Short mmCIF file of C-alpha atoms and ligand atoms in Angstrom, two decimals:
data_model
loop_
_atom_site.label_atom_id
_atom_site.label_comp_id
_atom_site.label_asym_id
_atom_site.label_seq_id
_atom_site.Cartn_x
_atom_site.Cartn_y
_atom_site.Cartn_z
CA MET A 1 81.83 206.49 179.80
CA LYS A 2 83.56 204.28 182.27
CA THR A 3 82.59 200.66 182.61
CA TYR A 4 83.44 198.51 185.54
CA LEU A 5 83.89 194.77 185.49
CA SER A 6 82.24 192.99 188.39
CA ARG A 7 84.76 191.57 190.83
CA ARG A 8 84.00 188.02 189.68
CA LYS A 9 84.36 188.91 186.01
CA PHE A 10 87.56 190.78 186.79
CA ILE A 11 89.06 187.74 188.54
CA LYS A 12 87.95 185.51 185.65
CA ALA A 13 89.46 187.84 183.05
CA GLY A 14 92.65 188.04 185.08
CA ALA A 15 92.81 184.26 185.40
CA SER A 16 92.40 183.68 181.67
CA PHE A 17 95.00 186.33 180.92
CA PHE A 18 97.33 184.52 183.33
CA VAL A 19 96.69 181.16 181.63
CA VAL A 20 97.43 182.61 178.18
CA PHE A 21 100.46 184.50 179.40
CA ASN A 22 101.73 181.54 181.33
CA THR A 23 101.29 179.14 178.40
CA ARG A 24 103.28 181.46 176.14
CA GLN A 25 105.95 181.77 178.80
CA SER A 26 106.28 178.06 179.38
CA LEU A 27 106.90 177.21 175.71
CA SER A 28 110.20 175.41 175.41
CA ILE A 29 112.75 174.12 172.94
CA ILE A 30 115.07 171.12 173.24
CA THR A 31 118.81 171.65 172.80
CA VAL A 32 121.52 168.98 172.94
CA ASP A 33 121.90 170.03 176.60
CA GLY A 34 118.23 169.67 177.44
CA THR A 35 115.04 171.68 177.55
CA ILE A 36 115.14 175.48 177.87
CA PRO A 37 112.47 178.19 177.60
CA ALA A 38 111.91 179.26 173.98
CA SER A 39 112.39 182.85 175.17
CA ARG A 40 116.10 182.03 175.67
CA MET A 41 116.64 181.05 172.04
CA GLY A 42 117.74 184.54 170.96
CA THR A 43 119.14 185.16 167.49
CA THR A 44 118.86 181.81 165.75
CA LEU A 45 120.14 180.23 162.55
CA ILE A 46 117.51 177.61 161.77
CA HIS A 47 119.33 175.60 159.08
CA GLU A 48 123.10 175.01 159.15
CA HIS A 49 125.47 172.05 159.05
CA PHE A 50 128.62 171.16 160.99
CA LEU A 51 129.40 167.93 159.16
CA VAL A 52 127.83 166.11 156.21
CA ASP A 53 128.99 162.77 154.85
CA PHE A 54 127.44 161.84 151.49
CA ILE A 55 128.91 158.31 151.48
CA GLY A 56 125.42 156.69 151.76
CA ALA A 57 123.33 155.04 154.48
CA ASP A 58 124.88 151.63 153.87
CA LYS A 59 128.46 152.81 154.49
CA ILE A 60 128.26 155.65 156.98
CA ASN A 61 129.52 155.43 160.55
CA SER A 62 131.11 157.89 162.95
CA THR A 63 134.58 156.28 162.69
CA ARG A 64 134.84 158.02 159.29
CA TRP A 65 135.73 161.25 161.12
CA ASN A 66 137.80 162.29 164.08
CA ARG A 67 135.83 164.54 166.44
CA ASP A 68 138.91 166.48 167.60
CA GLU A 69 139.72 167.33 163.99
CA VAL A 70 136.13 168.33 163.19
CA VAL A 71 135.95 170.56 166.28
CA LYS A 72 139.22 172.21 165.29
CA LYS A 73 137.79 172.99 161.86
CA VAL A 74 134.24 174.06 162.82
CA LEU A 75 134.75 175.92 166.11
CA PRO A 76 136.30 179.12 164.64
CA PHE A 77 133.23 179.54 162.39
CA LEU A 78 130.93 179.20 165.40
CA LEU A 79 132.93 181.73 167.40
CA GLU A 80 132.79 184.07 164.39
CA VAL A 81 128.99 183.91 164.15
CA LYS A 82 128.67 184.36 167.90
CA LYS A 83 130.25 187.80 167.45
CA HIS A 84 127.19 188.69 165.32
CA GLY A 85 124.95 187.90 168.28
CA VAL A 86 123.88 184.36 167.35
CA LYS A 87 122.79 182.33 170.38
CA THR A 88 121.27 179.22 168.80
CA ILE A 89 121.92 177.03 165.76
CA LEU A 90 119.82 174.16 164.41
CA ASP A 91 122.06 171.47 162.93
CA CYS A 92 120.02 170.07 160.02
CA THR A 93 122.26 167.10 159.22
CA PRO A 94 119.98 164.06 159.51
CA ALA A 95 120.83 160.56 160.70
CA PHE A 96 122.70 158.55 158.03
CA LEU A 97 124.17 161.80 156.64
CA GLY A 98 126.49 162.45 159.55
CA ARG A 99 124.30 163.50 162.49
CA ASP A 100 126.67 163.13 165.45
CA VAL A 101 125.22 164.18 168.80
CA LEU A 102 128.53 163.78 170.65
CA LEU A 103 130.12 166.18 168.18
CA GLN A 104 127.18 168.59 168.54
CA LYS A 105 127.50 168.46 172.35
CA ARG A 106 131.21 169.26 172.16
CA LEU A 107 130.68 172.12 169.73
CA SER A 108 127.96 173.51 171.99
CA GLU A 109 130.18 173.29 175.09
CA GLU A 110 133.24 174.78 173.42
CA SER A 111 131.40 177.60 171.60
CA GLY A 112 128.77 178.41 174.22
CA LEU A 113 126.10 178.25 171.50
CA GLN A 114 122.80 176.45 172.03
CA ILE A 115 122.53 173.67 169.44
CA LEU A 116 119.48 171.67 168.39
CA THR A 117 119.67 168.27 166.73
CA ASN A 118 116.99 166.30 164.90
CA THR A 119 115.27 162.98 164.36
CA GLY A 120 113.89 161.69 161.05
CA TYR A 121 115.08 160.28 157.71
CA TYR A 122 116.13 161.99 154.51
CA GLY A 123 114.53 160.50 151.39
CA ALA A 124 115.77 163.17 148.96
CA ILE A 125 118.47 162.44 146.37
CA GLY A 126 116.88 159.13 145.39
CA ASN A 127 116.72 157.44 148.83
CA LYS A 128 120.47 156.92 149.13
CA TYR A 129 120.38 158.13 152.72
CA LEU A 130 117.52 155.96 153.97
CA PRO A 131 118.38 153.00 156.22
CA HIS A 132 117.24 149.65 154.78
CA TRP A 133 114.33 149.27 157.23
CA ALA A 134 112.76 152.52 155.97
CA PHE A 135 111.87 150.67 152.74
CA THR A 136 109.92 147.90 154.46
CA GLU A 137 108.55 149.27 157.72
CA THR A 138 105.19 151.06 158.02
CA SER A 139 104.93 154.76 158.84
CA GLY A 140 103.87 153.73 162.36
CA GLN A 141 106.98 151.57 162.84
CA ILE A 142 109.26 154.34 161.56
CA ALA A 143 107.54 156.94 163.76
CA LYS A 144 108.06 154.64 166.75
CA ARG A 145 111.83 154.79 166.20
CA TRP A 146 111.78 158.61 166.04
CA ILE A 147 109.48 158.92 169.07
CA ASN A 148 111.85 156.61 170.93
CA GLU A 149 114.71 159.08 170.26
CA PHE A 150 112.51 161.85 171.66
CA LYS A 151 111.61 159.87 174.78
CA ASN A 152 114.85 158.03 175.51
CA GLY A 153 117.62 159.86 173.67
CA ILE A 154 119.56 159.37 170.44
CA GLU A 155 121.73 156.25 170.15
CA ASP A 156 123.36 155.64 173.54
CA THR A 157 123.09 159.22 174.76
CA SER A 158 120.49 161.19 176.68
CA VAL A 159 120.49 163.83 173.89
CA LYS A 160 117.00 164.42 172.49
CA PRO A 161 115.97 165.84 169.14
CA GLY A 162 114.66 169.42 169.03
CA PHE A 163 112.92 168.98 165.67
CA ILE A 164 112.13 166.47 162.92
CA LYS A 165 114.17 166.59 159.71
CA ILE A 166 112.96 164.68 156.68
CA GLY A 167 113.68 165.04 152.97
CA VAL A 168 111.71 164.36 149.77
CA ASP A 169 112.58 164.64 146.08
CA PRO A 170 111.46 167.76 144.14
CA GLU A 171 108.60 166.09 142.25
CA HIS A 172 105.27 164.44 143.16
CA LEU A 173 105.72 162.46 146.36
CA THR A 174 106.46 158.78 145.80
CA GLU A 175 104.72 156.23 148.02
CA LEU A 176 107.92 155.85 149.99
CA HIS A 177 108.16 159.59 150.58
CA GLN A 178 104.47 159.76 151.51
CA LYS A 179 105.27 157.16 154.16
CA ILE A 180 108.14 159.28 155.51
CA VAL A 181 105.84 162.32 155.70
CA LYS A 182 103.16 160.27 157.48
CA ALA A 183 105.78 159.04 159.96
CA ALA A 184 106.68 162.69 160.60
CA ALA A 185 102.99 163.50 161.19
CA LEU A 186 102.64 160.66 163.70
CA THR A 187 105.83 161.73 165.45
CA HIS A 188 104.64 165.34 165.64
CA LEU A 189 101.34 164.30 167.22
CA GLN A 190 103.20 162.35 169.93
CA THR A 191 106.03 164.80 170.56
CA GLY A 192 105.08 168.31 169.42
CA LEU A 193 108.33 168.53 167.42
CA THR A 194 108.26 170.76 164.33
CA ILE A 195 108.75 169.05 160.94
CA CYS A 196 111.44 170.48 158.62
CA SER A 197 111.29 168.87 155.22
CA HIS A 198 113.98 169.29 152.57
CA THR A 199 111.52 169.96 149.73
CA GLY A 200 112.48 172.81 147.38
CA LEU A 201 109.62 173.02 144.91
CA ALA A 202 105.95 173.77 145.48
CA ILE A 203 104.50 170.54 144.05
CA PRO A 204 105.83 168.28 146.83
CA ALA A 205 105.43 171.09 149.41
CA PHE A 206 101.66 171.33 148.91
CA GLU A 207 101.38 167.53 148.78
CA GLU A 208 103.15 167.36 152.12
CA ILE A 209 100.87 170.02 153.63
CA GLU A 210 97.84 168.07 152.40
CA LEU A 211 99.12 164.78 153.81
CA LEU A 212 99.85 166.41 157.16
CA GLN A 213 96.38 167.95 157.25
CA LYS A 214 94.83 164.53 156.50
CA ALA A 215 96.78 163.22 159.48
CA LYS A 216 95.32 166.10 161.57
CA VAL A 217 98.60 168.05 161.74
CA HIS A 218 98.27 171.82 161.23
CA PRO A 219 100.53 173.39 158.54
CA SER A 220 102.12 175.56 161.25
CA ALA A 221 104.02 172.42 162.35
CA PHE A 222 105.64 172.24 158.89
CA VAL A 223 108.72 174.06 157.59
CA TRP A 224 108.96 174.17 153.78
CA THR A 225 112.75 173.84 153.61
CA HIS A 226 114.65 175.30 150.60
CA ALA A 227 111.52 177.20 149.49
CA GLN A 228 113.92 179.54 147.63
CA ASN A 229 114.08 176.90 144.86
CA GLU A 230 110.46 177.57 143.85
CA GLN A 231 110.42 180.12 141.03
CA ASP A 232 106.76 181.20 141.38
CA LYS A 233 107.11 183.63 144.26
CA MET A 234 103.39 183.63 145.06
CA LEU A 235 103.37 179.91 145.98
CA PRO A 236 105.39 180.38 149.20
CA VAL A 237 102.95 183.20 150.06
CA LYS A 238 100.06 180.78 149.51
CA ALA A 239 101.66 178.14 151.75
CA ALA A 240 102.40 180.77 154.42
CA LYS A 241 98.74 181.82 154.35
CA LEU A 242 97.82 178.21 155.15
CA GLY A 243 100.11 178.50 158.17
CA ALA A 244 103.28 176.77 156.91
CA TRP A 245 106.75 178.18 157.63
CA ILE A 246 108.70 179.34 154.59
CA SER A 247 112.40 178.58 154.93
CA LEU A 248 114.72 180.63 152.69
CA ASP A 249 117.86 178.92 153.78
CA GLY A 250 120.58 178.99 151.12
CA ILE A 251 121.91 182.44 152.02
CA GLY A 252 125.43 181.03 152.38
CA TRP A 253 125.46 180.40 148.63
CA GLY A 254 122.82 182.10 146.54
CA ASN A 255 122.03 185.39 144.86
CA LEU A 256 121.44 187.69 147.82
CA GLU A 257 119.46 190.27 145.82
CA LYS A 258 117.00 187.51 144.97
CA TYR A 259 116.71 186.51 148.64
CA ALA A 260 116.07 190.13 149.61
CA ASP A 261 113.33 190.34 146.93
CA THR A 262 111.68 187.10 148.04
CA ILE A 263 111.70 188.20 151.68
CA SER A 264 110.31 191.63 150.67
CA ASN A 265 107.56 189.90 148.73
CA LEU A 266 106.58 187.86 151.79
CA ARG A 267 106.65 191.03 153.88
CA SER A 268 104.38 192.89 151.42
CA ALA A 269 101.95 189.97 151.59
CA GLY A 270 101.88 190.26 155.39
CA MET A 271 103.70 186.95 155.79
CA LEU A 272 106.99 188.07 157.36
CA ASN A 273 105.79 186.34 160.53
CA LYS A 274 105.94 182.97 158.66
CA THR A 275 109.40 183.50 157.13
CA LEU A 276 112.60 181.80 158.31
CA ILE A 277 116.11 182.49 157.01
CA SER A 278 119.44 180.69 157.28
CA HIS A 279 122.61 179.89 155.32
CA ASP A 280 122.57 176.09 154.86
CA ALA A 281 126.32 176.55 155.17
CA GLY A 282 129.25 174.63 156.61
CA TRP A 283 130.50 171.84 156.67
CA TYR A 284 133.23 169.36 157.44
CA LYS A 285 133.45 166.70 154.69
CA PRO A 286 134.83 163.34 155.84
CA GLY A 287 137.23 161.86 153.32
CA GLU A 288 138.51 165.27 152.17
CA LYS A 289 141.81 166.75 153.33
CA GLU A 290 141.14 168.57 156.63
CA GLY A 291 137.43 168.35 155.91
CA GLY A 292 137.62 170.31 152.64
CA ASN A 293 136.29 173.81 151.95
CA PHE A 294 134.10 175.33 154.64
CA THR A 295 131.52 178.10 154.12
CA GLY A 296 130.88 180.29 157.17
CA TYR A 297 127.59 181.39 158.65
CA THR A 298 127.79 185.20 158.36
CA ASN A 299 126.27 186.32 155.01
CA ILE A 300 122.99 187.20 156.73
CA PHE A 301 124.74 189.68 159.01
CA THR A 302 127.34 191.11 156.67
CA LEU A 303 125.43 191.15 153.36
CA LEU A 304 121.71 190.36 153.60
CA ILE A 305 120.65 192.64 156.47
CA PRO A 306 122.20 195.75 154.83
CA LEU A 307 120.28 194.87 151.63
CA LEU A 308 117.04 194.44 153.59
CA ASN A 309 117.63 197.74 155.38
CA LYS A 310 117.91 199.45 151.99
CA LYS A 311 114.50 198.00 151.14
CA GLY A 312 113.02 199.59 154.25
CA PHE A 313 113.26 196.70 156.72
CA THR A 314 113.31 197.89 160.32
CA ASP A 315 115.16 196.43 163.31
CA ALA A 316 111.82 194.97 164.39
CA ASP A 317 111.53 193.15 161.04
CA ILE A 318 115.02 191.67 161.45
CA LYS A 319 114.17 190.58 165.00
CA GLN A 320 111.02 188.99 163.65
CA LEU A 321 113.09 186.94 161.18
CA LEU A 322 115.94 185.93 163.46
CA ILE A 323 114.44 185.81 166.97
CA LYS A 324 110.63 185.77 167.10
CA ASN A 325 109.93 183.42 164.19
CA PRO A 326 112.45 180.72 165.18
CA ALA A 327 111.08 180.67 168.76
CA GLU A 328 107.52 180.44 167.46
CA ALA A 329 108.34 177.81 164.83
CA PHE A 330 110.39 175.47 167.04
CA SER A 331 108.59 175.69 170.39
CA ILE A 332 107.53 172.20 171.34
CA ARG A 333 103.74 171.84 171.12
CA VAL A 334 101.28 169.68 169.21
CA ARG A 335 99.60 171.67 166.45
CA LYS A 336 96.39 169.95 165.33
CA VAL A 337 94.13 170.90 162.45
ZN1 LIG B 1 120.80 171.71 154.60
#
């Protein structure tokens, strides 16, 4: 039996389809060169580093490295990963650990890769990388600084952050770390930037999700970074079911069989569409001869994907992990409870 929509209903249905379609189409991400449609992100590595300086927030400044030297060291690794089809990299080095937007801009120009930088503070590793004002200011005051970077650019540049990067220690959240998470929630509500939090274990991860929910931020705005550290493999599934993103991001270093198992487990639970993968590799180390040892960003392509294929992963699954999920996770939009 055929049914016909009335002309009015047809126009209405068409209009709402157009609105939905158009909203999806107009989703965007912010690179160091400005805003682009999320559909142009392509194959994306969501957690890598170009440079990290562990000297501490009280001593760090960009005169500790020479940009020409860093570019010389890092660029070949970027050109290498480009050959595997990578179009976009998120540089997860936070402020006070060596975030350098002028370096990121140069690496983007010289490699042709789209690069995203971040705003936020890293409380993990016992607060050594927090600026002194983070200890005394309120979450609102801290958020104001991050929102200012989003509105006006980072330091003296017009470069804007494409996501929020924070870090907490792998135990119950301290008051200080709760404040950092609340600042991230406030910043998300004003900017629509996704929150990546160096977290590791499930205890702080679920506390963060709860705090965000109390602040009216939906878990889908939260990336549980270094979720591979949690040994109970059902807890990432539980967080994914709440809507959080599960970031398995140490593929530059870890036991690849274990990564393949964890990703398979998420797939079996129907949560592949909440799974993000990356290497957490790199990086130039100021103070070491020629920046020290550097780990490249190719294990996913040369080692992990063949393992996943053996476990029955299809090309569509790999695209889900490397293209669809990053675009969905990092598109700028406010996600409220
Ligand atoms: Zn990292």
